[in-house]
Amino acid sequence: MSLTAVLDRIDADFDASLHRLFDLLKIKSISTDPAFKADTATAAEWCARELQAIGFDASVRPTTGHPMVVAHWRGQVGTGPSVLFYGHYDVQPVDPLNLWETDPFEPRLVARPDGTKMIVARGAADDKGQLMTFVEACRAYVAVTGGLPVPVTIFFEGEEESGSPSLHPFLEANKDELKKDVALVCDTGMWDRSTPGMTATLRGLVGEEVTLTCADRDLHSGLFGGPAQNPIRALSKVLAKLHDDQGRVTIPGFYDGVEDLPPAIKAQWDGLGLTAQEFLNPVGLSTPAGEAGRSVVEQVWARPTCEFNGIVGGYTGEGFKTVLPAKASVKVSFRLVGKQDPVKIRAAFRAFIEANLPPDCTVSYKTHGGSGALALAFDSPWIEAGQKALSAEWGKPAVVMGGGGSIPVVGDFKRILGMESLMIGFGLDDDRIHSPNEKYELSSFHKGIRSWARVLAQLAA
Amino acid sequence: MSLTAVLDRIDADFDASLHRLFDLLKIKSISTDPAFKADTATAAEWCARELQAIGFDASVRPTTGHPMVVAHWRGQVGTGPSVLFYGHYDVQPVDPLNLWETDPFEPRLVARPDGTKMIVARGAADDKGQLMTFVEACRAYVAVTGGLPVPVTIFFEGEEESGSPSLHPFLEANKDELKKDVALVCDTGMWDRSTPGMTATLRGLVGEEVTLTCADRDLHSGLFGGPAQNPIRALSKVLAKLHDDQGRVTIPGFYDGVEDLPPAIKAQWDGLGLTAQEFLNPVGLSTPAGEAGRSVVEQVWARPTCEFNGIVGGYTGEGFKTVLPAKASVKVSFRLVGKQDPVKIRAAFRAFIEANLPPDCTVSYKTHGGSGALALAFDSPWIEAGQKALSAEWGKPAVVMGGGGSIPVVGDFKRILGMESLMIGFGLDDDRIHSPNEKYELSSFHKGIRSWARVLAQLAA
């Protein structure tokens, strides 16, 4: 069976794989800092050259910002769905540099007392180590079989850490070239060190800024306090009504399109055994504030929220001013799940605000983004394939995870290319991405490569 | 009857009175600006000299800031209560100077088409014109009768517009000299152009800053939104509970010590005919937000309030950040009336906050001032005397008014000297105090002098 031979080849070649990853980690591809523009281009060229060496038709593709790398496999393929693999070769800045124990661009292996090892360098986990798991899996497959089990295109971005300004136009301009049956996105994590995971859902987001205006100027609270409507009071009253005592959002129609979890998924999540205390204690909290009767995992991965991100009104400096303010504002964001419609949510929210205002209070809005949730059906064939492959490699069932936040590229693939994404990654929560001493588990790198080989085989099965 | 002769003398001498006021108005006694320190001293000396000319034992009394002027009448007096008259000879800055139609320190008389006239200059109404009404009344009394009907001490401050830093220590150091049976404070207004008023009550003030803390750091709303308690949500919930649907404050015990108005006062206030629209429309409002069933006059003059003066939490800059903040704060002020105890109000407020917090929410406080209401009993003899005198001069009953805000000197007289204050003044709401083109009605000046003559006579009656 060729997969076994491919996995053996991965193991045999692993030192060389690690060496190649170190080469990439040495390149200072900090996309957000113009001082590293040439380094960032160097990283793109390095990626293209490696892919060419494997046999890909790879090229560095200019944008108005940092270049993309696109590589098509033109050789022998098996039958199966075509895939677009996504990763990013740019990294976060390294400051504060003095908190790094060693040079962030001199990668090193650090062994722990229990024998486990980690790769320490900027970008080790986010995202160079991750993207190289796929590259090395392809390399082994090609070396052993002379081809790949499914049609593969690789797409690397160099601006993920600086807001992806070129992504949207690049996808628009290259739709036909990049649209495949499914995207494989490697920029997420495992459930824990020994339990693989796939991210199947990402919550959507609606942001809205609400400003209430009462009087046409700030008033003296001695002269007008009492008769004059206070916008902070009005705002508090309406915000207080947005959640009931069970933590549910009270906007009429808010839960339209929200479905309960399939029993198998709920059972899997409950079986993870993550307690509210384990989740909340590390940030100084202990009691779940979301919907009553739902686990913290379900609250974060599968339930919609209404959160207040900022509020301001009146005098907020040192000391005290007896002002009765004219205005008060709040920034509100909704995380959406399932089929919740961002347009309807925004409209229902505005209607709720307006239905709950007192006299002498006018409202204005600023819109900040709106996108629905992204989700693979829990019973999709991509999930099934990933589940089989990962479970075989790691010896335990892969967790079908949700993502609490958003991963913009997944939304762009969906909107622009009409393509769904299977998010598989091998990061851990303690990888210190974006922070000093970023690391990637050596086991994540090694078993990550093996995992991708299994996923490719499974997709072709 | 000597009062008639005194009033005649006031009328006969009025041009000279106006001339003297203009002399005082020309002195640039801007207390807050060190550049005008010498001018401010000049104004004090001018006042002392004028009082000496009348026959007062007057002196300029140094402080660490601007000097006080203290003048005792040592001559012939009738029998009656001793009085301390208070005014301030310093003025506000004049910027923006370009908005003045003429030099703020070149006083002028401006005639309106209807024949009424106004005195335009910085300090015309606040407070040089007002304090000179009393000085000129004394001058006329002495000129006609050779003495004053009651023992009079005059006390002028030169730091009222810059926070009165020397007032407290000066009163402490000169208690015996300054404590009289009653203070006459001339720094307030009439009900309207033709209706005199006395201010009998001033609301007290308790200021409190409340900070709620949930997580020990700001969190990402995607990763923690739902399970993690949001301090803006918690704050909104508790603030929303502070007022019921009738606009009443819900803190247990809040209304202890608040009494309903005497029927005669309520009837007088209702008879003023000020509608909510007349009060609120000028600032863009129309519907009273205070306690249901009480007039705007009663809400501002005689009812306690709980107002939110400022609120802040989370991200408040441009655009949007999906932060789930660790903290949120509000500045709350309570206006107190009657016998409401500021210490008890603060304690009850804190207990209310703490009783209404969700789990994972801690609270801290900053204290900003606390003082009870100041009030002459509505049936006090001082009110009665003022009422008779003012009503006789203006030909209609004087309104017994409340003050929505505070006048610090009145509190200091009460606390340090144990002395109550009868606040009588002749300003109007449209006098533009603290603004360009400040004015004082010529009728306020003329009838104000006559009013004080009548008050002095009435006190001796």
Coordinates of C-alpha atoms in Angstrom, one line a residue, chain A residues 203 205 207-209 214-217 219-230 232-233 236-237 239-240 243-244 247 279-280 282-290 296 299-300 305 307-325 331-333 335 359-360 366 368 404-405, chain B residues 203 205 207-209 214-217 219-230 232-233 236-237 239-240 243-244 247 279-280 282-290 296 299-300 305 307-325 331-333 335 359-360 366 368 404-405:
Chain A
R203 CA -18.9 32.4 13.8
L205 CA -19.9 38.9 12.8
G207 CA -20.7 45.2 14.2
E208 CA -22.9 48.2 14.9
E209 CA -22.1 51.5 16.6
C214 CA -30.9 63.7 23.7
A215 CA -30.3 67.5 24.3
D216 CA -28.7 69.5 21.6
R217 CA -25.8 70.3 23.9
L219 CA -26.2 70.4 30.1
H220 CA -25.4 71.3 33.7
S221 CA -26.7 68.5 35.8
G222 CA -27.7 70.9 38.5
L223 CA -29.7 73.1 36.2
F224 CA -31.3 70.3 34.1
G225 CA -30.9 67.1 36.1
G226 CA -34.3 65.6 36.5
P227 CA -36.3 67.0 33.6
A228 CA -33.7 66.5 30.9
Q229 CA -33.4 63.0 29.4
N230 CA -29.9 61.5 30.0
I232 CA -26.4 57.3 29.3
R233 CA -29.6 56.3 31.3
S236 CA -28.2 51.6 29.8
K237 CA -32.0 50.8 29.8
L239 CA -28.7 47.6 26.6
A240 CA -29.9 46.0 29.8
H243 CA -30.1 39.8 27.4
D244 CA -32.6 37.9 29.5
G247 CA -28.2 34.9 29.0
F279 CA -11.8 27.6 30.4
L280 CA -12.4 30.7 32.5
P282 CA -6.9 31.4 33.3
V283 CA -8.4 34.9 32.6
G284 CA -9.6 35.4 36.1
L285 CA -13.3 34.3 35.7
S286 CA -15.2 31.3 36.9
T287 CA -18.9 31.5 36.0
P288 CA -20.1 31.1 32.4
A289 CA -22.0 34.2 31.3
G290 CA -23.5 32.8 28.1
V296 CA -18.6 26.8 27.5
Q299 CA -21.2 28.8 23.9
V300 CA -18.0 29.7 22.1
T305 CA -23.7 36.3 21.1
E307 CA -21.4 41.6 23.1
F308 CA -20.6 45.2 24.0
N309 CA -17.1 46.1 22.8
G310 CA -17.0 49.7 23.9
I311 CA -19.2 52.4 25.5
V312 CA -18.6 56.1 26.0
G313 CA -20.5 59.2 26.9
G314 CA -20.2 62.4 29.0
Y315 CA -17.1 63.2 31.0
T316 CA -14.6 60.4 31.3
G317 CA -11.4 62.1 32.4
E318 CA -9.9 62.4 35.9
G319 CA -12.1 63.8 38.6
F320 CA -15.7 64.8 38.2
K321 CA -17.8 67.1 36.0
T322 CA -21.5 67.5 36.7
V323 CA -22.3 67.4 33.1
L324 CA -25.5 65.9 31.8
P325 CA -24.3 64.7 28.4
K331 CA -20.2 49.5 19.9
V332 CA -22.0 46.2 19.8
S333 CA -21.0 43.1 18.0
R335 CA -21.3 36.6 16.7
P359 CA -38.9 60.3 24.3
D360 CA -36.3 63.0 23.4
K366 CA -22.4 53.3 12.1
H368 CA -18.9 47.9 11.0
G404 CA -15.2 31.4 18.0
G405 CA -13.8 34.2 15.8
Chain B
R203 CA -29.6 70.8 46.1
L205 CA -24.4 66.6 45.7
G207 CA -20.5 62.1 43.3
E208 CA -19.3 58.5 42.9
E209 CA -17.3 56.8 40.3
C214 CA -14.5 41.1 35.2
A215 CA -11.7 39.3 33.5
D216 CA -8.1 40.2 34.5
R217 CA -7.4 41.4 30.9
L219 CA -10.3 39.4 25.9
H220 CA -11.0 38.6 22.2
S221 CA -14.8 38.6 21.8
G222 CA -14.5 35.7 19.3
L223 CA -12.6 33.5 21.6
F224 CA -14.4 34.4 24.8
G225 CA -17.7 36.0 23.8
G226 CA -20.4 34.1 25.5
P227 CA -18.8 32.5 28.5
A228 CA -16.9 35.5 29.7
Q229 CA -18.7 38.1 31.7
N230 CA -18.8 41.5 30.0
I232 CA -20.4 46.8 30.0
R233 CA -23.3 44.4 30.1
S236 CA -25.9 48.5 31.9
K237 CA -27.9 46.0 33.9
L239 CA -27.6 51.3 35.9
A240 CA -30.9 50.4 34.2
H243 CA -34.7 54.4 37.9
D244 CA -38.2 52.9 37.7
G247 CA -38.5 58.2 36.9
F279 CA -38.1 74.7 30.0
L280 CA -36.9 72.0 27.7
P282 CA -34.5 75.7 24.2
V283 CA -32.1 72.7 24.6
G284 CA -33.8 70.5 22.1
L285 CA -36.0 68.5 24.4
S286 CA -39.7 68.3 25.1
T287 CA -40.6 65.6 27.6
P288 CA -39.7 65.7 31.3
A289 CA -37.6 62.8 32.2
G290 CA -37.8 63.2 36.0
V296 CA -40.2 70.6 35.8
Q299 CA -38.1 68.4 39.5
V300 CA -35.2 70.9 39.4
T305 CA -31.9 62.9 41.2
E307 CA -27.7 61.2 37.0
F308 CA -25.0 59.5 34.9
N309 CA -22.3 62.1 34.1
G310 CA -19.9 59.9 32.2
I311 CA -19.5 56.3 31.1
V312 CA -16.5 54.5 29.5
G313 CA -15.4 51.0 28.8
G314 CA -13.7 48.9 26.1
Y315 CA -12.7 50.3 22.7
T316 CA -14.1 53.8 22.1
G317 CA -11.9 55.0 19.2
E318 CA -12.7 55.2 15.5
G319 CA -13.8 52.0 13.8
F320 CA -14.2 48.7 15.6
K321 CA -12.3 46.3 17.8
T322 CA -13.8 43.0 18.8
V323 CA -12.5 43.4 22.3
L324 CA -14.4 42.0 25.3
P325 CA -13.2 44.5 27.9
K331 CA -19.5 58.5 37.0
V332 CA -22.8 59.0 38.9
S333 CA -24.0 62.1 40.8
R335 CA -28.6 65.8 43.7
P359 CA -20.8 36.6 39.3
D360 CA -17.2 37.4 38.1
K366 CA -13.9 56.7 43.8
H368 CA -16.1 62.7 44.5
G404 CA -30.7 73.1 41.1
G405 CA -27.0 73.3 41.6

